């Protein structure tokens, strides 16, 4: 399959499947699983294609820019589409066991729309389509977060909605300013133009602010912990793993392509908030008594690392770019696995207080192992994708001479060890009351597979970096 | 993959595969689990024997694949690696037998043996690592796989000990990571090279000295150099097989092994001396030797006394490394093996006392020699070895260390060694006296009906075997393939300019 | 100053005003309205920047309005559920089997 067919299919397939799931009350679960498998196949084909040809583009419907919709794939896009496609079937597997029929339909439909938005975002070639996919992503994420139905979940989703809309509108305002100045919205056409445009700096500032809010980067992270902690486990997994990564990807793309990595002040600011996010949110994580909140704060802390990597790209080039990709992919896998595993334990225990986990963990060794494996990657201990990413981040920071970033990265790892082992400590012990109903096996296997993949990524860093290619 | 690349992988797999399988076995599958454990241990011994023979003839066993840009995952079975691998393989085999007997009828054995196997895999990986990155990888894996063993009993004390263990080892790991990353950024390579690769590099000397301290601090946590030793006595709350493994083979030796690798294969001992860092290492080692022995004197709990003794004795290795000279190097490196054999014997015996008679304190050991003569005999042999009496292995190590110190003109080190021997005598001889020459204070629990030996065979045989090995390692030190001869081979081939 | 520039500046001012309202307002309905006004202000800037006869900004604004409508609908629905949860709401049942 050539890129010409693959790119639009990657957007249309999950979209069609999502609508189908909505229309089929009882076939939703199957639709979701089949759609995930299909999506995975398409993503693999795209990755293979990009690996050999280095990327390509397609104008949907034959309409060329500036009127048409341009889809483009390069190493980073293909990688992100692939990792989304890898996580989706496992979350789907978990969810089909976790949800009853009625919610399953809505979950399936919303998750597929969520994936449509993600694929569209990673493959979009112009600024406005990025806005549309960002909005679709945000809205489907909010709806997913609200699926739990509890007042806490609804309140958190409302806050999430307001935050995400504000972020998108700030981004759109930036797009509007850019269009006024440049007369085009195509990414390739705008490449390198940004700094020279009148109002370019203001536009960039607005877009960055909006994207940072959508990505819940410190100090704009207030909406994330309640939203992710009160959502159901498959939703938390999807949101923490994927929803917050897309705006960061976009930030990197914009800065490198349109704005040519200009303005060292941006790098310094990003480094500062990234560092603060890592430290502050790691501390917040280890102060939590509820497991889901701990994991949610861990997400924000880990996002800080991604921002650090972005900040280092102009100076450290391919090393920082590789660090960004590795840290992102390993976090996707590890965080999804962690949320699913913690969700399993919480479901069995009927609460998510960490110190109550001993009583249920006896019969859930897979979930406990998943927590441990995901934790290894999150702590950045070898062998894992998290370690490989951390190594590259350290090399980038040393090469840039930013020793304080080295200190931040290492301290963050130590803090992560504290809160991860706080979780793991309580997976040793106790005995279960025998009458509790066992969890469907595939819920545990889904968590374990994701966490194991995060660890395995440690050995696959080189092939992944090969797919990634050079800095655009 | 040709056979030279396959063997190191197989050595790793011989404990990794059983470990992974054991995790998925049901708790009640005792026979199958024991069979798997012993099969894996036997296979590993066999493979190690093959490699030993090959390496002594000059064959290179190595395998590598790219792990990160510019860095490979690399396993190389060089002579030094084999020293540690052989020790690990033999002692793993014996500890497996011991653990099967010790943990009979206790809960969570599947988890225990699974992590036990992972721990040995990590140790063997540390031994065979061909560059600092692979070393770091297995070193951290060792931390992760030993934590569940420390908290195995799941009591509050065990958890607290586990947390303390983590605090030290993860912080140490961060120091090691920083040193490694910095070293790579400065020099672009991390491969272990005989006589080091830093001599003549254009990295500034203060930077290299800082990297040295970071690396040594990182491995020094596991090697229990003072003041990084705090985790060790608390970790005694773990079951005896764990204490035996941690203190004789895995964790502590991995740290000491790391010091050896850093000094000889990264910096090169002569360059390290030029940098001036050897004096600091020697001072820390000497202080640890004396401090550990003094603390041991004050302990009544037997395992804690042995723990502080370990703190003291492992620094002999560091001291041997820090004194620049072939004889001292031989003494330090061979003590890696000798101390392992002696200490594991002592811990096996301590476990026997605890498991069979419920004895945990030195003050309870009066007259135990009559009830458990073989165990106490093994304990005696090992204790005399620690003091340094011939013909035990400990004497050989101290002899070489002393000679090496004199050769290098470091007479103060001889004083330290002598003082340490005296202290060792002070805290071991009273135990021996109590066990053999004092009457028992109460009645011992009798032997189980029909038992021919003083305790179960699985608990009795390992310490007896290791005690015999302690004597043999000393008596037959000049025989080829003895630890001492192999250490000489390592030092002559690898560490000093011909 | 041309009309276009005036409208653009007005749009920017409106954006700031609405953002201020978003941050300061207590009731979620007010916040939702503030976001709506923010949206409108961005559309104003978009249109103000358009050259005469340029179809692209108009297409963008129409798309934006549709998105805003959908988002507002979602927000209102959430508000309604929060204010008065429906009695037999199946989607509020949470996870299966509990």
PDB file of N, CA, C and O in Angstrom, chain A residues 9-10 12-18 20-21 27-45 81-96 107-116 119 242:
ATOM      1  N   UNK A   9      -6.677   6.591   4.712  1.00  0.00           N
ATOM      2  CA  UNK A   9      -7.289   5.438   5.365  1.00  0.00           C
ATOM      3  C   UNK A   9      -7.091   5.476   6.863  1.00  0.00           C
ATOM      4  O   UNK A   9      -7.973   5.110   7.643  1.00  0.00           O
ATOM      5  N   UNK A  10      -5.914   5.902   7.280  1.00  0.00           N
ATOM      6  CA  UNK A  10      -5.640   5.945   8.710  1.00  0.00           C
ATOM      7  C   UNK A  10      -6.571   6.890   9.437  1.00  0.00           C
ATOM      8  O   UNK A  10      -6.823   6.746  10.627  1.00  0.00           O
ATOM      9  N   UNK A  12      -9.781   7.681   8.010  1.00  0.00           N
ATOM     10  CA  UNK A  12     -11.154   7.278   7.717  1.00  0.00           C
ATOM     11  C   UNK A  12     -11.551   5.994   8.416  1.00  0.00           C
ATOM     12  O   UNK A  12     -12.696   5.828   8.837  1.00  0.00           O
ATOM     13  N   UNK A  13     -10.594   5.069   8.529  1.00  0.00           N
ATOM     14  CA  UNK A  13     -10.941   3.764   9.086  1.00  0.00           C
ATOM     15  C   UNK A  13     -11.463   3.854  10.523  1.00  0.00           C
ATOM     16  O   UNK A  13     -12.553   3.366  10.828  1.00  0.00           O
ATOM     17  N   UNK A  14     -10.708   4.486  11.438  1.00  0.00           N
ATOM     18  CA  UNK A  14     -11.256   4.580  12.797  1.00  0.00           C
ATOM     19  C   UNK A  14     -12.528   5.420  12.858  1.00  0.00           C
ATOM     20  O   UNK A  14     -13.403   5.169  13.696  1.00  0.00           O
ATOM     21  N   UNK A  15     -12.627   6.414  11.979  1.00  0.00           N
ATOM     22  CA  UNK A  15     -13.825   7.250  11.977  1.00  0.00           C
ATOM     23  C   UNK A  15     -15.058   6.420  11.622  1.00  0.00           C
ATOM     24  O   UNK A  15     -16.080   6.441  12.320  1.00  0.00           O
ATOM     25  N   UNK A  16     -14.943   5.657  10.532  1.00  0.00           N
ATOM     26  CA  UNK A  16     -16.063   4.812  10.128  1.00  0.00           C
ATOM     27  C   UNK A  16     -16.401   3.798  11.205  1.00  0.00           C
ATOM     28  O   UNK A  16     -17.563   3.564  11.529  1.00  0.00           O
ATOM     29  N   UNK A  17     -15.360   3.206  11.754  1.00  0.00           N
ATOM     30  CA  UNK A  17     -15.590   2.199  12.783  1.00  0.00           C
ATOM     31  C   UNK A  17     -16.262   2.810  13.995  1.00  0.00           C
ATOM     32  O   UNK A  17     -17.134   2.190  14.614  1.00  0.00           O
ATOM     33  N   UNK A  18     -15.874   4.019  14.357  1.00  0.00           N
ATOM     34  CA  UNK A  18     -16.471   4.680  15.510  1.00  0.00           C
ATOM     35  C   UNK A  18     -17.956   4.925  15.297  1.00  0.00           C
ATOM     36  O   UNK A  18     -18.790   4.683  16.178  1.00  0.00           O
ATOM     37  N   UNK A  20     -19.853   3.295  13.252  1.00  0.00           N
ATOM     38  CA  UNK A  20     -20.487   1.986  13.230  1.00  0.00           C
ATOM     39  C   UNK A  20     -20.768   1.475  14.635  1.00  0.00           C
ATOM     40  O   UNK A  20     -21.842   0.936  14.922  1.00  0.00           O
ATOM     41  N   UNK A  21     -19.785   1.663  15.520  1.00  0.00           N
ATOM     42  CA  UNK A  21     -19.958   1.206  16.898  1.00  0.00           C
ATOM     43  C   UNK A  21     -21.146   1.891  17.544  1.00  0.00           C
ATOM     44  O   UNK A  21     -21.867   1.299  18.348  1.00  0.00           O
ATOM     45  N   UNK A  27     -22.859  -4.843  18.953  1.00  0.00           N
ATOM     46  CA  UNK A  27     -21.620  -5.267  18.303  1.00  0.00           C
ATOM     47  C   UNK A  27     -20.467  -4.347  18.584  1.00  0.00           C
ATOM     48  O   UNK A  27     -19.410  -4.439  17.953  1.00  0.00           O
ATOM     49  N   UNK A  28     -20.648  -3.462  19.560  1.00  0.00           N
ATOM     50  CA  UNK A  28     -19.638  -2.421  19.761  1.00  0.00           C
ATOM     51  C   UNK A  28     -18.280  -2.994  20.109  1.00  0.00           C
ATOM     52  O   UNK A  28     -17.251  -2.557  19.599  1.00  0.00           O
ATOM     53  N   UNK A  29     -18.282  -3.974  21.005  1.00  0.00           N
ATOM     54  CA  UNK A  29     -17.000  -4.539  21.437  1.00  0.00           C
ATOM     55  C   UNK A  29     -16.239  -5.141  20.280  1.00  0.00           C
ATOM     56  O   UNK A  29     -15.048  -4.897  20.090  1.00  0.00           O
ATOM     57  N   UNK A  30     -16.951  -5.938  19.477  1.00  0.00           N
ATOM     58  CA  UNK A  30     -16.294  -6.564  18.335  1.00  0.00           C
ATOM     59  C   UNK A  30     -15.798  -5.519  17.356  1.00  0.00           C
ATOM     60  O   UNK A  30     -14.688  -5.621  16.828  1.00  0.00           O
ATOM     61  N   UNK A  31     -16.653  -4.516  17.105  1.00  0.00           N
ATOM     62  CA  UNK A  31     -16.236  -3.463  16.186  1.00  0.00           C
ATOM     63  C   UNK A  31     -14.950  -2.820  16.663  1.00  0.00           C
ATOM     64  O   UNK A  31     -14.024  -2.588  15.869  1.00  0.00           O
ATOM     65  N   UNK A  32     -14.903  -2.558  17.950  1.00  0.00           N
ATOM     66  CA  UNK A  32     -13.708  -1.914  18.496  1.00  0.00           C
ATOM     67  C   UNK A  32     -12.473  -2.766  18.273  1.00  0.00           C
ATOM     68  O   UNK A  32     -11.421  -2.276  17.840  1.00  0.00           O
ATOM     69  N   UNK A  33     -12.591  -4.056  18.567  1.00  0.00           N
ATOM     70  CA  UNK A  33     -11.423  -4.926  18.424  1.00  0.00           C
ATOM     71  C   UNK A  33     -10.996  -5.060  16.972  1.00  0.00           C
ATOM     72  O   UNK A  33      -9.806  -4.986  16.650  1.00  0.00           O
ATOM     73  N   UNK A  34     -11.972  -5.230  16.088  1.00  0.00           N
ATOM     74  CA  UNK A  34     -11.633  -5.357  14.667  1.00  0.00           C
ATOM     75  C   UNK A  34     -11.008  -4.061  14.164  1.00  0.00           C
ATOM     76  O   UNK A  34     -10.004  -4.062  13.440  1.00  0.00           O
ATOM     77  N   UNK A  35     -11.604  -2.949  14.576  1.00  0.00           N
ATOM     78  CA  UNK A  35     -11.066  -1.661  14.135  1.00  0.00           C
ATOM     79  C   UNK A  35      -9.639  -1.473  14.632  1.00  0.00           C
ATOM     80  O   UNK A  35      -8.772  -0.974  13.901  1.00  0.00           O
ATOM     81  N   UNK A  36      -9.364  -1.873  15.893  1.00  0.00           N
ATOM     82  CA  UNK A  36      -8.006  -1.722  16.420  1.00  0.00           C
ATOM     83  C   UNK A  36      -7.020  -2.551  15.626  1.00  0.00           C
ATOM     84  O   UNK A  36      -5.908  -2.107  15.333  1.00  0.00           O
ATOM     85  N   UNK A  37      -7.452  -3.776  15.299  1.00  0.00           N
ATOM     86  CA  UNK A  37      -6.549  -4.628  14.533  1.00  0.00           C
ATOM     87  C   UNK A  37      -6.255  -4.010  13.179  1.00  0.00           C
ATOM     88  O   UNK A  37      -5.102  -3.957  12.725  1.00  0.00           O
ATOM     89  N   UNK A  38      -7.302  -3.526  12.531  1.00  0.00           N
ATOM     90  CA  UNK A  38      -7.114  -2.896  11.230  1.00  0.00           C
ATOM     91  C   UNK A  38      -6.201  -1.681  11.316  1.00  0.00           C
ATOM     92  O   UNK A  38      -5.311  -1.476  10.485  1.00  0.00           O
ATOM     93  N   UNK A  39      -6.442  -0.883  12.331  1.00  0.00           N
ATOM     94  CA  UNK A  39      -5.613   0.305  12.521  1.00  0.00           C
ATOM     95  C   UNK A  39      -4.157  -0.064  12.705  1.00  0.00           C
ATOM     96  O   UNK A  39      -3.250   0.583  12.176  1.00  0.00           O
ATOM     97  N   UNK A  40      -3.934  -1.136  13.468  1.00  0.00           N
ATOM     98  CA  UNK A  40      -2.557  -1.579  13.699  1.00  0.00           C
ATOM     99  C   UNK A  40      -1.907  -1.986  12.386  1.00  0.00           C
ATOM    100  O   UNK A  40      -0.746  -1.647  12.111  1.00  0.00           O
ATOM    101  N   UNK A  41      -2.666  -2.721  11.567  1.00  0.00           N
ATOM    102  CA  UNK A  41      -2.121  -3.124  10.280  1.00  0.00           C
ATOM    103  C   UNK A  41      -1.728  -1.924   9.438  1.00  0.00           C
ATOM    104  O   UNK A  41      -0.643  -1.866   8.851  1.00  0.00           O
ATOM    105  N   UNK A  42      -2.624  -0.942   9.390  1.00  0.00           N
ATOM    106  CA  UNK A  42      -2.328   0.255   8.597  1.00  0.00           C
ATOM    107  C   UNK A  42      -1.097   0.976   9.131  1.00  0.00           C
ATOM    108  O   UNK A  42      -0.241   1.446   8.375  1.00  0.00           O
ATOM    109  N   UNK A  43      -1.020   1.063  10.462  1.00  0.00           N
ATOM    110  CA  UNK A  43       0.112   1.775  11.059  1.00  0.00           C
ATOM    111  C   UNK A  43       1.422   1.070  10.749  1.00  0.00           C
ATOM    112  O   UNK A  43       2.446   1.714  10.472  1.00  0.00           O
ATOM    113  N   UNK A  44       1.419  -0.258  10.809  1.00  0.00           N
ATOM    114  CA  UNK A  44       2.631  -1.006  10.485  1.00  0.00           C
ATOM    115  C   UNK A  44       3.033  -0.778   9.041  1.00  0.00           C
ATOM    116  O   UNK A  44       4.216  -0.574   8.734  1.00  0.00           O
ATOM    117  N   UNK A  45       2.016  -0.779   8.161  1.00  0.00           N
ATOM    118  CA  UNK A  45       2.329  -0.545   6.757  1.00  0.00           C
ATOM    119  C   UNK A  45       2.951   0.837   6.580  1.00  0.00           C
ATOM    120  O   UNK A  45       3.916   1.025   5.828  1.00  0.00           O
ATOM    121  N   UNK A  81       1.939   7.345  15.204  1.00  0.00           N
ATOM    122  CA  UNK A  81       0.770   6.596  14.743  1.00  0.00           C
ATOM    123  C   UNK A  81       0.911   5.131  15.134  1.00  0.00           C
ATOM    124  O   UNK A  81      -0.040   4.491  15.585  1.00  0.00           O
ATOM    125  N   UNK A  82       2.125   4.617  14.997  1.00  0.00           N
ATOM    126  CA  UNK A  82       2.357   3.216  15.320  1.00  0.00           C
ATOM    127  C   UNK A  82       2.143   2.938  16.797  1.00  0.00           C
ATOM    128  O   UNK A  82       1.502   1.960  17.181  1.00  0.00           O
ATOM    129  N   UNK A  83       2.673   3.807  17.651  1.00  0.00           N
ATOM    130  CA  UNK A  83       2.541   3.523  19.071  1.00  0.00           C
ATOM    131  C   UNK A  83       1.075   3.655  19.504  1.00  0.00           C
ATOM    132  O   UNK A  83       0.602   2.901  20.351  1.00  0.00           O
ATOM    133  N   UNK A  84       0.356   4.613  18.910  1.00  0.00           N
ATOM    134  CA  UNK A  84      -1.084   4.698  19.181  1.00  0.00           C
ATOM    135  C   UNK A  84      -1.765   3.392  18.796  1.00  0.00           C
ATOM    136  O   UNK A  84      -2.581   2.840  19.545  1.00  0.00           O
ATOM    137  N   UNK A  85      -1.383   2.896  17.605  1.00  0.00           N
ATOM    138  CA  UNK A  85      -2.018   1.679  17.107  1.00  0.00           C
ATOM    139  C   UNK A  85      -1.664   0.476  17.959  1.00  0.00           C
ATOM    140  O   UNK A  85      -2.428  -0.480  18.028  1.00  0.00           O
ATOM    141  N   UNK A  86      -0.502   0.497  18.615  1.00  0.00           N
ATOM    142  CA  UNK A  86      -0.115  -0.629  19.458  1.00  0.00           C
ATOM    143  C   UNK A  86      -0.880  -0.613  20.772  1.00  0.00           C
ATOM    144  O   UNK A  86      -1.229  -1.653  21.327  1.00  0.00           O
ATOM    145  N   UNK A  87      -1.111   0.577  21.281  1.00  0.00           N
ATOM    146  CA  UNK A  87      -1.769   0.689  22.575  1.00  0.00           C
ATOM    147  C   UNK A  87      -3.264   0.428  22.453  1.00  0.00           C
ATOM    148  O   UNK A  87      -3.885  -0.167  23.342  1.00  0.00           O
ATOM    149  N   UNK A  88      -3.824   0.844  21.351  1.00  0.00           N
ATOM    150  CA  UNK A  88      -5.280   0.771  21.186  1.00  0.00           C
ATOM    151  C   UNK A  88      -5.856  -0.631  21.378  1.00  0.00           C
ATOM    152  O   UNK A  88      -6.813  -0.791  22.141  1.00  0.00           O
ATOM    153  N   UNK A  89      -5.336  -1.665  20.709  1.00  0.00           N
ATOM    154  CA  UNK A  89      -5.950  -2.989  20.894  1.00  0.00           C
ATOM    155  C   UNK A  89      -5.895  -3.457  22.340  1.00  0.00           C
ATOM    156  O   UNK A  89      -6.827  -4.108  22.824  1.00  0.00           O
ATOM    157  N   UNK A  90      -4.813  -3.109  23.046  1.00  0.00           N
ATOM    158  CA  UNK A  90      -4.686  -3.581  24.422  1.00  0.00           C
ATOM    159  C   UNK A  90      -5.674  -2.870  25.325  1.00  0.00           C
ATOM    160  O   UNK A  90      -6.300  -3.495  26.182  1.00  0.00           O
ATOM    161  N   UNK A  91      -5.835  -1.562  25.117  1.00  0.00           N
ATOM    162  CA  UNK A  91      -6.846  -0.855  25.899  1.00  0.00           C
ATOM    163  C   UNK A  91      -8.232  -1.396  25.547  1.00  0.00           C
ATOM    164  O   UNK A  91      -9.094  -1.587  26.417  1.00  0.00           O
ATOM    165  N   UNK A  92      -8.434  -1.672  24.275  1.00  0.00           N
ATOM    166  CA  UNK A  92      -9.726  -2.202  23.852  1.00  0.00           C
ATOM    167  C   UNK A  92      -9.990  -3.546  24.511  1.00  0.00           C
ATOM    168  O   UNK A  92     -11.090  -3.820  24.994  1.00  0.00           O
ATOM    169  N   UNK A  93      -8.982  -4.393  24.547  1.00  0.00           N
ATOM    170  CA  UNK A  93      -9.106  -5.701  25.168  1.00  0.00           C
ATOM    171  C   UNK A  93      -9.504  -5.566  26.627  1.00  0.00           C
ATOM    172  O   UNK A  93     -10.382  -6.278  27.128  1.00  0.00           O
ATOM    173  N   UNK A  94      -8.855  -4.645  27.281  1.00  0.00           N
ATOM    174  CA  UNK A  94      -9.167  -4.409  28.688  1.00  0.00           C
ATOM    175  C   UNK A  94     -10.588  -3.899  28.854  1.00  0.00           C
ATOM    176  O   UNK A  94     -11.347  -4.366  29.707  1.00  0.00           O
ATOM    177  N   UNK A  95     -10.957  -2.945  27.988  1.00  0.00           N
ATOM    178  CA  UNK A  95     -12.256  -2.289  28.155  1.00  0.00           C
ATOM    179  C   UNK A  95     -13.408  -3.217  27.854  1.00  0.00           C
ATOM    180  O   UNK A  95     -14.468  -3.126  28.482  1.00  0.00           O
ATOM    181  N   UNK A  96     -13.229  -4.122  26.888  1.00  0.00           N
ATOM    182  CA  UNK A  96     -14.351  -5.007  26.571  1.00  0.00           C
ATOM    183  C   UNK A  96     -14.679  -5.904  27.745  1.00  0.00           C
ATOM    184  O   UNK A  96     -15.793  -6.385  27.879  1.00  0.00           O
ATOM    185  N   UNK A 107     -18.194   3.890  24.865  1.00  0.00           N
ATOM    186  CA  UNK A 107     -16.745   3.886  25.010  1.00  0.00           C
ATOM    187  C   UNK A 107     -16.087   3.571  23.677  1.00  0.00           C
ATOM    188  O   UNK A 107     -15.144   4.246  23.255  1.00  0.00           O
ATOM    189  N   UNK A 108     -16.590   2.531  23.005  1.00  0.00           N
ATOM    190  CA  UNK A 108     -15.994   2.129  21.729  1.00  0.00           C
ATOM    191  C   UNK A 108     -16.046   3.270  20.727  1.00  0.00           C
ATOM    192  O   UNK A 108     -15.046   3.610  20.080  1.00  0.00           O
ATOM    193  N   UNK A 109     -17.228   3.866  20.619  1.00  0.00           N
ATOM    194  CA  UNK A 109     -17.372   4.937  19.638  1.00  0.00           C
ATOM    195  C   UNK A 109     -16.433   6.093  19.956  1.00  0.00           C
ATOM    196  O   UNK A 109     -15.708   6.596  19.091  1.00  0.00           O
ATOM    197  N   UNK A 110     -16.446   6.503  21.213  1.00  0.00           N
ATOM    198  CA  UNK A 110     -15.615   7.649  21.593  1.00  0.00           C
ATOM    199  C   UNK A 110     -14.140   7.351  21.438  1.00  0.00           C
ATOM    200  O   UNK A 110     -13.364   8.193  20.978  1.00  0.00           O
ATOM    201  N   UNK A 111     -13.735   6.133  21.811  1.00  0.00           N
ATOM    202  CA  UNK A 111     -12.310   5.797  21.697  1.00  0.00           C
ATOM    203  C   UNK A 111     -11.876   5.806  20.241  1.00  0.00           C
ATOM    204  O   UNK A 111     -10.782   6.275  19.907  1.00  0.00           O
ATOM    205  N   UNK A 112     -12.737   5.312  19.368  1.00  0.00           N
ATOM    206  CA  UNK A 112     -12.371   5.306  17.947  1.00  0.00           C
ATOM    207  C   UNK A 112     -12.315   6.723  17.380  1.00  0.00           C
ATOM    208  O   UNK A 112     -11.428   7.039  16.575  1.00  0.00           O
ATOM    209  N   UNK A 113     -13.211   7.584  17.829  1.00  0.00           N
ATOM    210  CA  UNK A 113     -13.123   8.981  17.392  1.00  0.00           C
ATOM    211  C   UNK A 113     -11.846   9.616  17.929  1.00  0.00           C
ATOM    212  O   UNK A 113     -11.172  10.406  17.253  1.00  0.00           O
ATOM    213  N   UNK A 114     -11.503   9.243  19.154  1.00  0.00           N
ATOM    214  CA  UNK A 114     -10.266   9.708  19.784  1.00  0.00           C
ATOM    215  C   UNK A 114      -9.075   9.324  18.918  1.00  0.00           C
ATOM    216  O   UNK A 114      -8.180  10.134  18.647  1.00  0.00           O
ATOM    217  N   UNK A 115      -9.062   8.086  18.463  1.00  0.00           N
ATOM    218  CA  UNK A 115      -7.951   7.619  17.638  1.00  0.00           C
ATOM    219  C   UNK A 115      -7.962   8.306  16.277  1.00  0.00           C
ATOM    220  O   UNK A 115      -6.909   8.637  15.725  1.00  0.00           O
ATOM    221  N   UNK A 116      -9.160   8.532  15.735  1.00  0.00           N
ATOM    222  CA  UNK A 116      -9.241   9.282  14.480  1.00  0.00           C
ATOM    223  C   UNK A 116      -8.553  10.623  14.635  1.00  0.00           C
ATOM    224  O   UNK A 116      -7.743  11.040  13.795  1.00  0.00           O
ATOM    225  N   UNK A 119      -4.696  10.110  14.891  1.00  0.00           N
ATOM    226  CA  UNK A 119      -4.086   9.841  13.581  1.00  0.00           C
ATOM    227  C   UNK A 119      -4.089  11.087  12.717  1.00  0.00           C
ATOM    228  O   UNK A 119      -3.094  11.434  12.072  1.00  0.00           O
ATOM    229  N   UNK A 242      -1.960   9.065  25.672  1.00  0.00           N
ATOM    230  CA  UNK A 242      -1.985   9.631  24.332  1.00  0.00           C
ATOM    231  C   UNK A 242      -2.469  11.069  24.253  1.00  0.00           C
ATOM    232  O   UNK A 242      -1.892  11.870  23.534  1.00  0.00           O
TER     233      UNK A 242
END
